Amino acid sequence: MQQFLDIARALADENRLRALLALKDRELCVCQIMAMLCLAPSTVSKHMTVLKQAGLVDSVKRGRWVYYRLPDRATNPDVARALEWVFGSLQEEARIKDDANRLCCILCMTPEELFKKLVMDEGQGPRTGVALAPGPGE
Amino acid sequence: MQQFLDIARALADENRLRALLALKDRELCVCQIMAMLCLAPSTVSKHMTVLKQAGLVDSVKRGRWVYYRLPDRATNPDVARALEWVFGSLQEEARIKDDANRLCCILCMTPEELFKKLVMDEGQGPRTGVALAPGPGE
DNA sequence: GCTATAATTCGATGTGTGGCGAAATATAGG
DNA sequence: CCTATATTTCGCCACACATCGAATTATAGC
């Protein structure tokens, strides 16, 4: 029951759902999720902690970066069922697909290009240092 | 997305889950759910409203009583998937089985017997008029 | 119509949660 | 060792939410 409640509560927030869906085909580090969600590092960190406590993601630390990814299936049937529910229901969501597109840009662009795009998209400078550092993907 | 969030938030509360599970094999009116959860009528009413808004239950008014029940399947795939997840994960939960047993008593006992049992179980009088009125099952 | 009862709505209250910035921690690279 | 960077932890604030009691609405029975 507690396990189920942890999962349900973790899934009851739009930004956590977006983060979870973004992990479908790849692992991501916190700074990439920050760029995708446009949230402060502390906020993203807390969200990922909630997801991890619920068993919905795993994390690995490599160098300075912490990578989050979906857990191995078959670990926990409750988690597996929950993830099936989430992906089955939201994969085709417009917002999620848009995230996937933007994520593609975040992963491929150089920091300078990313900076310009953020400025153009939002009409203002990027948040607290988002994407200004040479990301882990290079 | 909004639909999914409504469902996830509705499922992120233990008392709402217990109410939902209790509706598996039967419809129940608010006063019966009150007796099962030991919560004030206003609280139960609000919980059931949340579940209904999410599409997880339907309601029918008959006389003075409002009966809640699970919605017809095939109405909404998102809801159907969510209910499968809930029942698949929680049906065997100890707490839920205990609820089912107590519900059996609530539905079968006369108000006087129910009163005595509540007093014995909790070492105190029942809450705001719980089960002291001739319920709809008689 | 009047009373009793089932349920909902309303108002108040304490608790939980999402968000931020600042400080702390960990690590890579000079 | 010192600096820069990635992440987490901490303290704070605003807002959402679970809960209650009281007031309100709807209905059944006299």
Coordinates of N, CA and C in Angstrom, one line a residue, chain A residues 1 4 11 19 28 31 46-47 57 60-61 73 77 79-80 86 110 116 129 134 138:
Chain A
M1 N 0.8 -1.2 0.0 CA 0.0 0.0 0.0 C 0.9 1.3 0.0
F4 N 2.5 1.6 -3.3 CA 1.6 2.1 -4.3 C 1.4 3.6 -4.1
L11 N 3.6 10.2 -9.5 CA 3.0 10.4 -10.8 C 2.0 11.5 -10.8
A19 N 9.5 14.4 -17.0 CA 10.8 13.8 -16.8 C 10.9 12.3 -17.1
L28 N 19.4 10.4 -18.9 CA 19.6 11.8 -18.9 C 20.2 12.2 -17.6
C31 N 21.2 18.1 -15.5 CA 21.3 19.3 -16.2 C 20.5 19.3 -17.5
K46 N 15.0 17.5 -6.6 CA 14.0 17.0 -5.6 C 13.0 16.1 -6.4
H47 N 12.6 16.5 -7.6 CA 11.7 15.7 -8.4 C 12.2 14.3 -8.6
V57 N 12.6 5.3 -11.1 CA 13.9 5.6 -11.9 C 15.1 5.0 -11.0
V60 N 22.7 6.7 -11.7 CA 24.1 6.3 -11.7 C 25.0 7.5 -11.7
K61 N 26.0 7.6 -10.9 CA 26.9 8.7 -10.9 C 28.1 8.4 -11.7
R73 N 13.4 -3.7 -15.9 CA 12.1 -4.3 -15.7 C 12.3 -5.5 -14.8
P77 N 7.1 -5.7 -9.8 CA 5.9 -5.8 -10.6 C 5.0 -4.5 -10.5
V79 N 6.0 -1.5 -9.9 CA 6.6 -0.4 -10.7 C 6.5 -0.7 -12.2
A80 N 6.6 -1.9 -12.6 CA 6.5 -2.3 -14.0 C 5.1 -1.9 -14.5
V86 N 1.7 4.6 -17.4 CA 2.2 5.9 -17.7 C 2.5 6.0 -19.2
T110 N 25.3 22.7 -29.7 CA 26.4 23.1 -28.9 C 25.8 24.1 -27.9
K116 N 21.3 30.5 -27.7 CA 20.5 31.4 -28.6 C 19.1 30.9 -28.7
G129 N 22.2 29.5 -15.2 CA 23.3 28.8 -15.8 C 22.9 27.6 -16.7
P134 N 29.7 23.1 -20.8 CA 29.9 22.0 -21.8 C 29.3 20.8 -21.2
E138 N 29.3 15.7 -24.7 CA 30.3 16.2 -25.7 C 31.7 15.7 -25.4

